[in-house]
Structures are given as C-alpha cells and as structure tokens.
PDB file of C-alpha atoms in Angstrom:
ATOM      1  CA  MET A   1       0.000   0.000   0.000  1.00  0.00           C
ATOM      2  CA  ASP A   2       1.177   3.510  -0.783  1.00  0.00           C
ATOM      3  CA  GLU A   3       2.693   5.097   2.341  1.00  0.00           C
ATOM      4  CA  LYS A   4       0.268   8.049   2.296  1.00  0.00           C
ATOM      5  CA  TYR A   5      -2.732   5.688   2.467  1.00  0.00           C
ATOM      6  CA  LEU A   6      -1.157   3.648   5.225  1.00  0.00           C
ATOM      7  CA  LYS A   7      -0.585   6.822   7.239  1.00  0.00           C
ATOM      8  CA  MET A   8      -4.177   7.901   6.553  1.00  0.00           C
ATOM      9  CA  LEU A   9      -5.522   4.644   7.989  1.00  0.00           C
ATOM     10  CA  ILE A  10      -3.272   4.507  11.038  1.00  0.00           C
ATOM     11  CA  ASP A  11      -3.269   8.208  11.924  1.00  0.00           C
ATOM     12  CA  LEU A  12      -6.766   9.200  10.813  1.00  0.00           C
ATOM     13  CA  ASP A  13      -7.234  12.572  12.500  1.00  0.00           C
ATOM     14  CA  ASN A  14      -9.334  14.746  10.202  1.00  0.00           C
ATOM     15  CA  LEU A  15     -12.691  14.671   8.458  1.00  0.00           C
ATOM     16  CA  GLU A  16     -11.213  15.228   4.998  1.00  0.00           C
ATOM     17  CA  ASP A  17      -9.388  11.890   5.101  1.00  0.00           C
ATOM     18  CA  ALA A  18     -12.426  10.222   6.675  1.00  0.00           C
ATOM     19  CA  ASN A  19     -14.565  11.428   3.790  1.00  0.00           C
ATOM     20  CA  TYR A  20     -12.029  10.125   1.273  1.00  0.00           C
ATOM     21  CA  LEU A  21     -12.126   6.671   2.858  1.00  0.00           C
ATOM     22  CA  LEU A  22     -15.917   6.710   2.963  1.00  0.00           C
ATOM     23  CA  ASP A  23     -15.938   7.490  -0.758  1.00  0.00           C
ATOM     24  CA  VAL A  24     -13.718   4.474  -1.484  1.00  0.00           C
ATOM     25  CA  PHE A  25     -16.217   2.231   0.298  1.00  0.00           C
ATOM     26  CA  LEU A  26     -19.251   3.924  -1.215  1.00  0.00           C
ATOM     27  CA  ASP A  27     -17.862   3.525  -4.730  1.00  0.00           C
ATOM     28  CA  TYR A  28     -17.321  -0.176  -4.217  1.00  0.00           C
ATOM     29  CA  TYR A  29     -20.663  -0.753  -2.480  1.00  0.00           C
ATOM     30  CA  GLY A  30     -22.430   1.189  -5.237  1.00  0.00           C
ATOM     31  CA  ASP A  31     -20.802  -0.861  -7.989  1.00  0.00           C
ATOM     32  CA  VAL A  32     -21.720  -4.114  -6.243  1.00  0.00           C
ATOM     33  CA  ILE A  33     -25.358  -3.016  -6.051  1.00  0.00           C
ATOM     34  CA  TYR A  34     -25.367  -1.895  -9.699  1.00  0.00           C
ATOM     35  CA  TYR A  35     -23.644  -4.892 -11.259  1.00  0.00           C
ATOM     36  CA  HIS A  36     -24.900  -7.666  -8.977  1.00  0.00           C
ATOM     37  CA  HIS A  37     -28.436  -6.530  -8.137  1.00  0.00           C
ATOM     38  CA  HIS A  38     -29.970  -9.305 -10.226  1.00  0.00           C
ATOM     39  CA  ASP A  39     -27.692 -12.132  -9.101  1.00  0.00           C
ATOM     40  CA  PRO A  40     -29.811 -15.106  -8.021  1.00  0.00           C
ATOM     41  CA  VAL A  41     -30.394 -15.919  -4.366  1.00  0.00           C
ATOM     42  CA  TYR A  42     -31.554 -19.305  -3.168  1.00  0.00           C
ATOM     43  CA  THR A  43     -32.841 -18.661   0.357  1.00  0.00           C
ATOM     44  CA  GLN A  44     -34.630 -15.905   2.213  1.00  0.00           C
ATOM     45  CA  ARG A  45     -31.507 -15.604   4.350  1.00  0.00           C
ATOM     46  CA  GLU A  46     -29.413 -14.752   1.295  1.00  0.00           C
ATOM     47  CA  ALA A  47     -32.018 -12.248   0.104  1.00  0.00           C
ATOM     48  CA  ASP A  48     -32.009 -10.597   3.521  1.00  0.00           C
ATOM     49  CA  ALA A  49     -28.197 -10.399   3.491  1.00  0.00           C
ATOM     50  CA  ARG A  50     -28.369  -8.545   0.185  1.00  0.00           C
ATOM     51  CA  ILE A  51     -30.800  -6.063   1.756  1.00  0.00           C
ATOM     52  CA  ILE A  52     -28.444  -5.579   4.714  1.00  0.00           C
ATOM     53  CA  PHE A  53     -25.729  -4.683   2.186  1.00  0.00           C
ATOM     54  CA  GLN A  54     -28.014  -1.994   0.754  1.00  0.00           C
ATOM     55  CA  MET A  55     -28.732  -0.777   4.296  1.00  0.00           C
ATOM     56  CA  PHE A  56     -24.988  -0.419   4.930  1.00  0.00           C
ATOM     57  CA  PHE A  57     -24.709   1.619   1.739  1.00  0.00           C
ATOM     58  CA  SER A  58     -27.582   3.891   2.792  1.00  0.00           C
ATOM     59  CA  LYS A  59     -26.196   4.367   6.296  1.00  0.00           C
ATOM     60  CA  ALA A  60     -22.785   5.311   4.873  1.00  0.00           C
ATOM     61  CA  LEU A  61     -24.351   7.896   2.569  1.00  0.00           C
ATOM     62  CA  HIS A  62     -26.257   9.438   5.469  1.00  0.00           C
ATOM     63  CA  PHE A  63     -23.219   9.303   7.757  1.00  0.00           C
ATOM     64  CA  LYS A  64     -21.125  11.133   5.155  1.00  0.00           C
ATOM     65  CA  HIS A  65     -23.855  13.741   4.768  1.00  0.00           C
ATOM     66  CA  MET A  66     -23.972  14.270   8.548  1.00  0.00           C
ATOM     67  CA  LEU A  67     -20.218  14.919   8.610  1.00  0.00           C
ATOM     68  CA  LYS A  68     -20.866  18.115   6.646  1.00  0.00           C
ATOM     69  CA  GLY A  69     -22.465  19.566   9.758  1.00  0.00           C
ATOM     70  CA  VAL A  70     -25.038  22.321  10.100  1.00  0.00           C
ATOM     71  CA  GLY A  71     -25.030  26.041  10.847  1.00  0.00           C
ATOM     72  CA  PHE A  72     -27.643  28.632  11.672  1.00  0.00           C
ATOM     73  CA  ASN A  73     -28.209  32.345  11.175  1.00  0.00           C
ATOM     74  CA  ASN A  74     -31.536  34.091  11.767  1.00  0.00           C
ATOM     75  CA  GLY A  75     -30.078  37.585  11.851  1.00  0.00           C
ATOM     76  CA  ASN A  76     -29.781  37.525  15.631  1.00  0.00           C
ATOM     77  CA  PHE A  77     -28.171  34.246  16.578  1.00  0.00           C
ATOM     78  CA  ILE A  78     -25.310  32.857  14.486  1.00  0.00           C
ATOM     79  CA  LEU A  79     -24.107  29.288  14.878  1.00  0.00           C
ATOM     80  CA  ASN A  80     -20.946  28.322  13.036  1.00  0.00           C
ATOM     81  CA  THR A  81     -20.932  24.896  11.406  1.00  0.00           C
ATOM     82  CA  ILE A  82     -21.013  22.053  13.918  1.00  0.00           C
ATOM     83  CA  VAL A  83     -21.308  18.280  13.727  1.00  0.00           C
ATOM     84  CA  ASP A  84     -23.521  16.709  16.379  1.00  0.00           C
ATOM     85  CA  PRO A  85     -21.567  13.662  17.650  1.00  0.00           C
ATOM     86  CA  THR A  86     -24.625  12.207  19.402  1.00  0.00           C
ATOM     87  CA  LEU A  87     -26.295  11.740  16.020  1.00  0.00           C
ATOM     88  CA  LEU A  88     -23.173  10.141  14.553  1.00  0.00           C
ATOM     89  CA  PHE A  89     -22.986   7.703  17.461  1.00  0.00           C
ATOM     90  CA  THR A  90     -26.682   6.878  17.078  1.00  0.00           C
ATOM     91  CA  LEU A  91     -26.140   5.895  13.456  1.00  0.00           C
ATOM     92  CA  LEU A  92     -22.904   4.103  14.346  1.00  0.00           C
ATOM     93  CA  ARG A  93     -24.722   2.021  16.960  1.00  0.00           C
ATOM     94  CA  ASN A  94     -27.349   1.086  14.389  1.00  0.00           C
ATOM     95  CA  GLN A  95     -24.608   0.098  11.938  1.00  0.00           C
ATOM     96  CA  TYR A  96     -22.896  -2.035  14.605  1.00  0.00           C
ATOM     97  CA  GLU A  97     -26.172  -3.858  15.317  1.00  0.00           C
ATOM     98  CA  CYS A  98     -26.661  -4.515  11.587  1.00  0.00           C
ATOM     99  CA  LEU A  99     -23.140  -5.914  11.394  1.00  0.00           C
ATOM    100  CA  CYS A 100     -23.775  -8.137  14.418  1.00  0.00           C
ATOM    101  CA  LEU A 101     -27.021  -9.401  12.875  1.00  0.00           C
ATOM    102  CA  PHE A 102     -25.282 -10.245   9.600  1.00  0.00           C
ATOM    103  CA  GLU A 103     -22.483 -12.060  11.434  1.00  0.00           C
ATOM    104  CA  LEU A 104     -24.868 -13.806  13.843  1.00  0.00           C
ATOM    105  CA  ILE A 105     -26.904 -15.386  11.064  1.00  0.00           C
ATOM    106  CA  ASN A 106     -24.526 -15.729   8.125  1.00  0.00           C
ATOM    107  CA  MET A 107     -20.951 -16.064   9.366  1.00  0.00           C
ATOM    108  CA  ILE A 108     -20.688 -17.256  12.973  1.00  0.00           C
ATOM    109  CA  PRO A 109     -22.655 -20.544  12.751  1.00  0.00           C
ATOM    110  CA  ASN A 110     -20.639 -23.479  11.422  1.00  0.00           C
ATOM    111  CA  SER A 111     -23.387 -25.007   9.266  1.00  0.00           C
ATOM    112  CA  ASP A 112     -26.095 -23.872   6.874  1.00  0.00           C
ATOM    113  CA  ASP A 113     -28.729 -25.584   9.035  1.00  0.00           C
ATOM    114  CA  LYS A 114     -27.759 -23.455  12.038  1.00  0.00           C
ATOM    115  CA  LYS A 115     -27.759 -20.330   9.873  1.00  0.00           C
ATOM    116  CA  GLU A 116     -31.273 -21.055   8.633  1.00  0.00           C
ATOM    117  CA  PHE A 117     -32.357 -21.865  12.207  1.00  0.00           C
ATOM    118  CA  LEU A 118     -31.203 -18.478  13.517  1.00  0.00           C
ATOM    119  CA  SER A 119     -32.619 -16.709  10.471  1.00  0.00           C
ATOM    120  CA  LEU A 120     -36.058 -18.126  11.282  1.00  0.00           C
ATOM    121  CA  ILE A 121     -35.806 -17.014  14.919  1.00  0.00           C
ATOM    122  CA  HIS A 122     -34.863 -13.506  13.797  1.00  0.00           C
ATOM    123  CA  GLN A 123     -37.799 -13.480  11.394  1.00  0.00           C
ATOM    124  CA  ILE A 124     -40.226 -14.609  14.088  1.00  0.00           C
ATOM    125  CA  SER A 125     -38.973 -11.922  16.471  1.00  0.00           C
ATOM    126  CA  GLY A 126     -39.737  -9.108  14.048  1.00  0.00           C
ATOM    127  CA  LEU A 127     -43.093 -10.503  12.964  1.00  0.00           C
ATOM    128  CA  GLN A 128     -44.171 -11.026  16.579  1.00  0.00           C
ATOM    129  CA  TYR A 129     -43.437  -7.383  17.347  1.00  0.00           C
ATOM    130  CA  ARG A 130     -45.519  -6.369  14.337  1.00  0.00           C
ATOM    131  CA  GLN A 131     -48.477  -8.346  15.705  1.00  0.00           C
ATOM    132  CA  ARG A 132     -48.776  -5.644  18.362  1.00  0.00           C
ATOM    133  CA  PHE A 133     -50.285  -3.433  15.656  1.00  0.00           C
ATOM    134  CA  LYS A 134     -53.135  -5.799  14.808  1.00  0.00           C
ATOM    135  CA  GLU A 135     -55.558  -3.865  17.019  1.00  0.00           C
ATOM    136  CA  GLN A 136     -54.806  -0.751  14.962  1.00  0.00           C
ATOM    137  CA  ALA A 137     -55.266  -2.648  11.692  1.00  0.00           C
ATOM    138  CA  THR A 138     -58.489  -1.129  10.396  1.00  0.00           C
ATOM    139  CA  THR A 139     -58.297  -1.678   6.642  1.00  0.00           C
ATOM    140  CA  PRO A 140     -58.916  -5.055   4.989  1.00  0.00           C
ATOM    141  CA  GLU A 141     -55.387  -4.927   3.558  1.00  0.00           C
ATOM    142  CA  SER A 142     -53.654  -4.349   6.912  1.00  0.00           C
ATOM    143  CA  GLN A 143     -55.845  -6.965   8.609  1.00  0.00           C
ATOM    144  CA  SER A 144     -54.939  -9.451   5.906  1.00  0.00           C
ATOM    145  CA  ILE A 145     -51.220  -8.759   6.424  1.00  0.00           C
ATOM    146  CA  CYS A 146     -51.549  -9.347  10.174  1.00  0.00           C
ATOM    147  CA  PHE A 147     -53.367 -12.626   9.534  1.00  0.00           C
ATOM    148  CA  GLU A 148     -50.774 -13.809   7.002  1.00  0.00           C
ATOM    149  CA  GLU A 149     -47.878 -12.910   9.262  1.00  0.00           C
ATOM    150  CA  ALA A 150     -49.471 -14.696  12.231  1.00  0.00           C
ATOM    151  CA  ALA A 151     -49.727 -17.807  10.065  1.00  0.00           C
ATOM    152  CA  GLU A 152     -46.108 -17.365   8.998  1.00  0.00           C
ATOM    153  CA  ILE A 153     -45.011 -17.201  12.631  1.00  0.00           C
ATOM    154  CA  GLU A 154     -46.771 -20.477  13.362  1.00  0.00           C
ATOM    155  CA  TYR A 155     -45.255 -22.125  10.289  1.00  0.00           C
ATOM    156  CA  ASP A 156     -41.745 -20.926  11.161  1.00  0.00           C
ATOM    157  CA  MET A 157     -42.098 -22.177  14.728  1.00  0.00           C
ATOM    158  CA  ILE A 158     -43.052 -25.633  13.452  1.00  0.00           C
ATOM    159  CA  LYS A 159     -39.954 -25.591  11.224  1.00  0.00           C
ATOM    160  CA  ILE A 160     -37.748 -24.574  14.156  1.00  0.00           C
ATOM    161  CA  TYR A 161     -39.050 -27.166  16.630  1.00  0.00           C
ATOM    162  CA  SER A 162     -38.963 -29.998  14.086  1.00  0.00           C
ATOM    163  CA  SER A 163     -35.461 -29.183  12.828  1.00  0.00           C
ATOM    164  CA  SER A 164     -32.481 -31.409  13.500  1.00  0.00           C
ATOM    165  CA  VAL A 165     -30.689 -28.385  14.931  1.00  0.00           C
ATOM    166  CA  TYR A 166     -33.332 -28.020  17.643  1.00  0.00           C
ATOM    167  CA  GLN A 167     -33.553 -31.760  18.274  1.00  0.00           C
ATOM    168  CA  ASN A 168     -29.785 -31.943  18.870  1.00  0.00           C
ATOM    169  CA  LEU A 169     -29.922 -29.319  21.619  1.00  0.00           C
ATOM    170  CA  SER A 170     -29.866 -30.195  25.292  1.00  0.00           C
ATOM    171  CA  GLN A 171     -33.117 -29.677  27.158  1.00  0.00           C
ATOM    172  CA  MET A 172     -31.688 -26.571  28.819  1.00  0.00           C
ATOM    173  CA  SER A 173     -30.803 -25.083  25.432  1.00  0.00           C
ATOM    174  CA  LYS A 174     -34.206 -26.027  23.995  1.00  0.00           C
ATOM    175  CA  ASP A 175     -35.767 -24.090  26.859  1.00  0.00           C
ATOM    176  CA  LYS A 176     -33.538 -21.104  26.033  1.00  0.00           C
ATOM    177  CA  VAL A 177     -34.760 -21.174  22.428  1.00  0.00           C
ATOM    178  CA  ARG A 178     -38.409 -21.302  23.508  1.00  0.00           C
ATOM    179  CA  LEU A 179     -37.830 -18.477  25.998  1.00  0.00           C
ATOM    180  CA  ALA A 180     -36.081 -16.371  23.350  1.00  0.00           C
ATOM    181  CA  ILE A 181     -38.998 -16.820  20.955  1.00  0.00           C
ATOM    182  CA  LYS A 182     -41.484 -16.005  23.712  1.00  0.00           C
ATOM    183  CA  HIS A 183     -39.618 -12.779  24.509  1.00  0.00           C
ATOM    184  CA  LYS A 184     -39.134 -11.917  20.810  1.00  0.00           C
ATOM    185  CA  GLU A 185     -35.357 -12.258  21.056  1.00  0.00           C
ATOM    186  CA  PHE A 186     -32.956 -13.704  18.513  1.00  0.00           C
ATOM    187  CA  GLN A 187     -29.374 -13.036  19.688  1.00  0.00           C
ATOM    188  CA  LEU A 188     -28.397 -16.673  20.160  1.00  0.00           C
ATOM    189  CA  PHE A 189     -24.969 -18.256  19.784  1.00  0.00           C
ATOM    190  CA  PHE A 190     -24.130 -21.933  19.336  1.00  0.00           C
ATOM    191  CA  LYS A 191     -21.403 -22.872  21.809  1.00  0.00           C
ATOM    192  CA  SER A 192     -21.666 -26.427  20.445  1.00  0.00           C
ATOM    193  CA  ASP A 193     -24.184 -28.570  18.583  1.00  0.00           C
ATOM    194  CA  SER A 194     -26.020 -29.167  21.851  1.00  0.00           C
ATOM    195  CA  GLU A 195     -25.545 -25.885  23.692  1.00  0.00           C
ATOM    196  CA  ILE A 196     -26.883 -22.459  22.848  1.00  0.00           C
ATOM    197  CA  GLN A 197     -26.196 -19.154  24.616  1.00  0.00           C
ATOM    198  CA  LYS A 198     -28.006 -15.824  24.652  1.00  0.00           C
ATOM    199  CA  LEU A 199     -25.826 -12.822  23.878  1.00  0.00           C
ATOM    200  CA  GLY A 200     -26.221  -9.088  24.301  1.00  0.00           C
ATOM    201  CA  TRP A 201     -25.136  -6.713  21.554  1.00  0.00           C
ATOM    202  CA  LYS A 202     -21.997  -5.858  23.488  1.00  0.00           C
ATOM    203  CA  ASP A 203     -20.967  -9.535  23.538  1.00  0.00           C
ATOM    204  CA  PHE A 204     -20.884 -10.117  19.787  1.00  0.00           C
ATOM    205  CA  ALA A 205     -17.631  -8.554  18.640  1.00  0.00           C
ATOM    206  CA  ASN A 206     -15.305 -11.323  19.806  1.00  0.00           C
ATOM    207  CA  LYS A 207     -17.611 -13.917  18.237  1.00  0.00           C
ATOM    208  CA  PHE A 208     -16.710 -12.681  14.770  1.00  0.00           C
ATOM    209  CA  GLY A 209     -13.030 -12.237  15.460  1.00  0.00           C
ATOM    210  CA  MET A 210     -12.526  -8.662  16.632  1.00  0.00           C
ATOM    211  CA  LYS A 211      -9.252  -8.524  18.542  1.00  0.00           C
ATOM    212  CA  LYS A 212      -9.529  -8.319  22.292  1.00  0.00           C
ATOM    213  CA  GLY A 213      -9.199  -4.766  23.531  1.00  0.00           C
ATOM    214  CA  CYS A 214      -9.966  -3.130  20.186  1.00  0.00           C
ATOM    215  CA  ILE A 215     -13.610  -2.315  20.751  1.00  0.00           C
ATOM    216  CA  ASP A 216     -14.221  -3.457  24.337  1.00  0.00           C
ATOM    217  CA  ASN A 217     -17.104  -1.525  25.900  1.00  0.00           C
ATOM    218  CA  LEU A 218     -17.706   0.250  22.578  1.00  0.00           C
ATOM    219  CA  TYR A 219     -21.398  -0.641  22.563  1.00  0.00           C
ATOM    220  CA  THR A 220     -21.842   0.813  26.045  1.00  0.00           C
ATOM    221  CA  TYR A 221     -20.124   3.997  24.859  1.00  0.00           C
ATOM    222  CA  LEU A 222     -22.396   4.185  21.800  1.00  0.00           C
ATOM    223  CA  CYS A 223     -25.498   3.696  23.926  1.00  0.00           C
ATOM    224  CA  LEU A 224     -24.416   6.378  26.392  1.00  0.00           C
ATOM    225  CA  ASN A 225     -24.051   8.831  23.511  1.00  0.00           C
ATOM    226  CA  ALA A 226     -27.067   7.725  21.490  1.00  0.00           C
ATOM    227  CA  HIS A 227     -29.405   8.039  24.482  1.00  0.00           C
ATOM    228  CA  PRO A 228     -29.950  11.266  26.454  1.00  0.00           C
ATOM    229  CA  SER A 229     -27.857   9.899  29.316  1.00  0.00           C
ATOM    230  CA  TYR A 230     -26.317  12.267  31.820  1.00  0.00           C
ATOM    231  CA  PRO A 231     -22.773  11.660  30.480  1.00  0.00           C
ATOM    232  CA  SER A 232     -23.938  12.430  26.932  1.00  0.00           C
ATOM    233  CA  ILE A 233     -25.525  15.702  28.066  1.00  0.00           C
ATOM    234  CA  ARG A 234     -22.341  16.717  29.868  1.00  0.00           C
ATOM    235  CA  GLN A 235     -20.203  15.674  26.896  1.00  0.00           C
ATOM    236  CA  PHE A 236     -22.393  17.621  24.480  1.00  0.00           C
ATOM    237  CA  GLY A 237     -22.073  20.662  26.696  1.00  0.00           C
ATOM    238  CA  ASP A 238     -18.286  20.471  26.535  1.00  0.00           C
ATOM    239  CA  ALA A 239     -17.992  19.560  22.845  1.00  0.00           C
ATOM    240  CA  PHE A 240     -18.234  22.996  21.252  1.00  0.00           C
ATOM    241  CA  LYS A 241     -15.802  25.173  23.164  1.00  0.00           C
ATOM    242  CA  LYS A 242     -14.418  27.853  20.871  1.00  0.00           C
ATOM    243  CA  ASN A 243     -10.757  27.077  21.367  1.00  0.00           C
ATOM    244  CA  GLU A 244     -11.193  23.337  21.952  1.00  0.00           C
ATOM    245  CA  PRO A 245     -13.673  21.965  19.387  1.00  0.00           C
ATOM    246  CA  GLU A 246     -13.913  18.489  20.882  1.00  0.00           C
ATOM    247  CA  PHE A 247     -16.773  17.648  18.534  1.00  0.00           C
ATOM    248  CA  ILE A 248     -14.287  17.362  15.645  1.00  0.00           C
ATOM    249  CA  LYS A 249     -12.283  14.696  17.482  1.00  0.00           C
ATOM    250  CA  MET A 250     -15.483  12.843  18.372  1.00  0.00           C
ATOM    251  CA  ALA A 251     -16.657  12.999  14.765  1.00  0.00           C
ATOM    252  CA  VAL A 252     -13.334  11.632  13.503  1.00  0.00           C
ATOM    253  CA  PHE A 253     -13.474   8.793  16.051  1.00  0.00           C
ATOM    254  CA  ALA A 254     -17.039   7.967  15.011  1.00  0.00           C
ATOM    255  CA  ALA A 255     -16.066   8.063  11.327  1.00  0.00           C
ATOM    256  CA  GLN A 256     -13.061   5.798  11.810  1.00  0.00           C
ATOM    257  CA  THR A 257     -15.139   3.285  13.766  1.00  0.00           C
ATOM    258  CA  PHE A 258     -17.854   3.429  11.110  1.00  0.00           C
ATOM    259  CA  ILE A 259     -15.256   2.668   8.405  1.00  0.00           C
ATOM    260  CA  ILE A 260     -13.803  -0.203  10.452  1.00  0.00           C
ATOM    261  CA  PHE A 261     -17.228  -1.836  10.532  1.00  0.00           C
ATOM    262  CA  MET A 262     -17.695  -1.208   6.801  1.00  0.00           C
ATOM    263  CA  SER A 263     -14.415  -3.034   6.192  1.00  0.00           C
ATOM    264  CA  VAL A 264     -15.349  -5.998   8.406  1.00  0.00           C
ATOM    265  CA  PHE A 265     -18.756  -6.236   6.762  1.00  0.00           C
ATOM    266  CA  VAL A 266     -17.561  -6.013   3.170  1.00  0.00           C
ATOM    267  CA  VAL A 267     -14.892  -8.678   3.692  1.00  0.00           C
ATOM    268  CA  ASP A 268     -17.431 -11.145   5.064  1.00  0.00           C
ATOM    269  CA  TYR A 269     -19.969 -10.168   2.416  1.00  0.00           C
ATOM    270  CA  MET A 270     -17.387 -11.050  -0.241  1.00  0.00           C
ATOM    271  CA  ARG A 271     -16.884 -14.379   1.510  1.00  0.00           C
ATOM    272  CA  MET A 272     -20.626 -15.034   1.458  1.00  0.00           C
ATOM    273  CA  PHE A 273     -21.091 -13.836  -2.128  1.00  0.00           C
ATOM    274  CA  PRO A 274     -17.733 -14.458  -3.856  1.00  0.00           C
ATOM    275  CA  ASN A 275     -19.167 -13.397  -7.226  1.00  0.00           C
ATOM    276  CA  VAL A 276     -18.791  -9.749  -6.117  1.00  0.00           C
ATOM    277  CA  LEU A 277     -15.035 -10.253  -5.998  1.00  0.00           C
ATOM    278  CA  ASP A 278     -14.906  -9.563  -9.742  1.00  0.00           C
ATOM    279  CA  ILE A 279     -15.404  -5.840  -9.036  1.00  0.00           C
ATOM    280  CA  PHE A 280     -12.946  -5.918  -6.135  1.00  0.00           C
ATOM    281  CA  LYS A 281     -10.217  -7.457  -8.281  1.00  0.00           C
ATOM    282  CA  LYS A 282     -10.645  -4.793 -10.959  1.00  0.00           C
ATOM    283  CA  LEU A 283      -9.771  -2.052  -8.467  1.00  0.00           C
ATOM    284  CA  ASN A 284      -6.215  -0.782  -8.237  1.00  0.00           C
ATOM    285  CA  LEU A 285      -4.174  -2.378  -5.479  1.00  0.00           C
ATOM    286  CA  ASP A 286      -4.332   0.661  -3.176  1.00  0.00           C
ATOM    287  CA  LYS A 287      -8.132   0.692  -3.176  1.00  0.00           C
ATOM    288  CA  GLN A 288      -8.283  -3.053  -2.632  1.00  0.00           C
ATOM    289  CA  GLU A 289      -6.054  -2.677   0.399  1.00  0.00           C
ATOM    290  CA  LEU A 290      -8.025   0.299   1.727  1.00  0.00           C
ATOM    291  CA  LEU A 291     -11.195  -1.800   1.636  1.00  0.00           C
ATOM    292  CA  ILE A 292      -9.737  -4.690   3.619  1.00  0.00           C
ATOM    293  CA  ALA A 293      -7.061  -2.991   5.763  1.00  0.00           C
ATOM    294  CA  TYR A 294      -9.159  -2.256   8.851  1.00  0.00           C
ATOM    295  CA  ASN A 295     -10.593  -5.766   8.738  1.00  0.00           C
ATOM    296  CA  ASP A 296      -7.095  -7.206   8.766  1.00  0.00           C
ATOM    297  CA  ILE A 297      -5.863  -4.805  11.454  1.00  0.00           C
ATOM    298  CA  PHE A 298      -8.707  -5.251  13.922  1.00  0.00           C
ATOM    299  CA  ARG A 299      -9.592  -8.944  13.494  1.00  0.00           C
ATOM    300  CA  GLU A 300      -7.803 -12.120  14.471  1.00  0.00           C
ATOM    301  CA  GLU A 301      -5.525 -13.848  11.968  1.00  0.00           C
ATOM    302  CA  GLN A 302      -8.066 -16.381  10.684  1.00  0.00           C
ATOM    303  CA  TYR A 303     -10.495 -13.604   9.730  1.00  0.00           C
ATOM    304  CA  LYS A 304      -8.078 -11.703   7.504  1.00  0.00           C
ATOM    305  CA  ALA A 305      -9.020 -11.219   3.867  1.00  0.00           C
ATOM    306  CA  ASN A 306      -7.205 -13.553   1.509  1.00  0.00           C
ATOM    307  CA  PHE A 307      -8.677 -12.600  -1.829  1.00  0.00           C
TER     308      PHE A 307
END
C-alpha cells in the first residue's frame, strides 16, 4: 500500500481523510449493487443479506452527509458549522447492530442448518413485534397482512421445533430457544451442537473475530451517547468550546469506527457472495487494500481477507 494511504488509515485525525475513505467504500458498495443486483439468491436468508448490504450503503451515505455539519443564522443568533456527535454515534450504533445481525446469522454458525435456524428465529422476532399493531389494523389490507404474518409465525415455529438443529440441543438449550422466541429475542450463539447461549449486543464482537481490547465496551459507549444519558448531556455541553472543538475529534473517532465496521462487513460479504469479488479485483491495489485494511488490522488472523 502507498505510504500516504497507510498513514491515513493509522493516523486518521481529520474529516477530509475520513470522507475520502468513505468514498472508497461507497464507490465499491455502489458498484456491487449496480452490477450484482440481479444475481440469483436461493434462500430468504441470502435475500435478507443482500438487503443488509443496501442498508450499509444507505447508512454510509447518510453518515457522510452528517459529517458536513449544520449552521444557523436568523439575523440575531449565528451558529458556526457544527457536527452533532450524538447523532453520529446513534447511526454508528445502528450500523454495529446490523453488522452483528449479519455475522450472527450468516458467518458465525458453522453449518447452513444453524444459519437457517437463527434466520427463522430472527424473522419470528420481528413478525411477533408487528403483531402488536393488529388492534390498529383497520383496513382489509392491513388486517390481511396481520393474519398472514401470524400464520407465517406459526409455520416458522413448526420448522424450528422440528429441525435437527433443535432436536440436537440439550433440554436446557431447547428451553432457552423457547424463551427467546417467547420474549421476541434472537441473539443466540451456538457454543456447540447441543448448547446455545443468549448474547447481548456488546458480547458479539469477539464472536466474529474482533481482537480483544480493540472495541471493548464500545457498545456501552455508543449507547451512552445515542441516548440522552447524563454523560452524553455533559459531553455535548463540553464539545463545542471555541478554542477546543472536541466535537471534531469525536466525529473523527465515530467516522473511523464506522469505516472499520464497513471493512469488516464487506470482507465477510465477499466471503458469502464471492461473485462480487470480480469488481474488487478490478480495483487498483491501493483501493483493494483500503477496503480490507481495517478488517485485517482489527480482526484475528483467521479472519483476515485472503482474496
């Protein structure tokens, strides 16, 4: 990799370089969507993964737009351009959860059967939450959707409980699955063929190979800043001092973290859909390395890109 790009990655300290890196990812993501939109998929899980890719693209576009900041002038009060870090961290948290979902269902399990099993549980979770709206369903169309989705939930539950994956679980793990479905949860991890474990969002990173210490407690930090917590209020109050614009440093940190997750995601997406590698391999070597560098820096050896 050219030395200037290596320095940019390691010493990222300004929004101009962050925007350049975002553009590299956006260009590649955009080309994948354009040239591979009509590639066949064979399962609902694969179709959903393709949608998650489009969601990553959309989030990156919005994140880049937010980095431009906002100003205000009504003739009385003038606000110079600022970037609100709480909004960046809110979007970053959402991106992290999307990455965790993709990894949970498509990359972490060691068999297609387990992947389909977790995909069904995720599907049931969302559809069960939507059933809460059935009392507000007043049109024949919305009532029909509620009825169809209720039937789909029942069908998916039958598939889950009759699957070999479920049958191979210990009774304790079977109970965990039933409890997760009852509580509309889906963040489950297979410790073995017979044992399943419930995870929180903060527990996922090491399950898809993020190096220990790299993003420890990151999710807690994102939640503190995304919610109107007391620390986030205090931090916001201190972020815009005239001679110490802390909000710039926070924005750069958020941007770098956002790009790290884009790198991790795109590497595993290329593993899942290797046909998109044709676009990757047409890029010049510097851009190829920019796309995979953060993945290789922040993940364990076995998760490095070898394309």
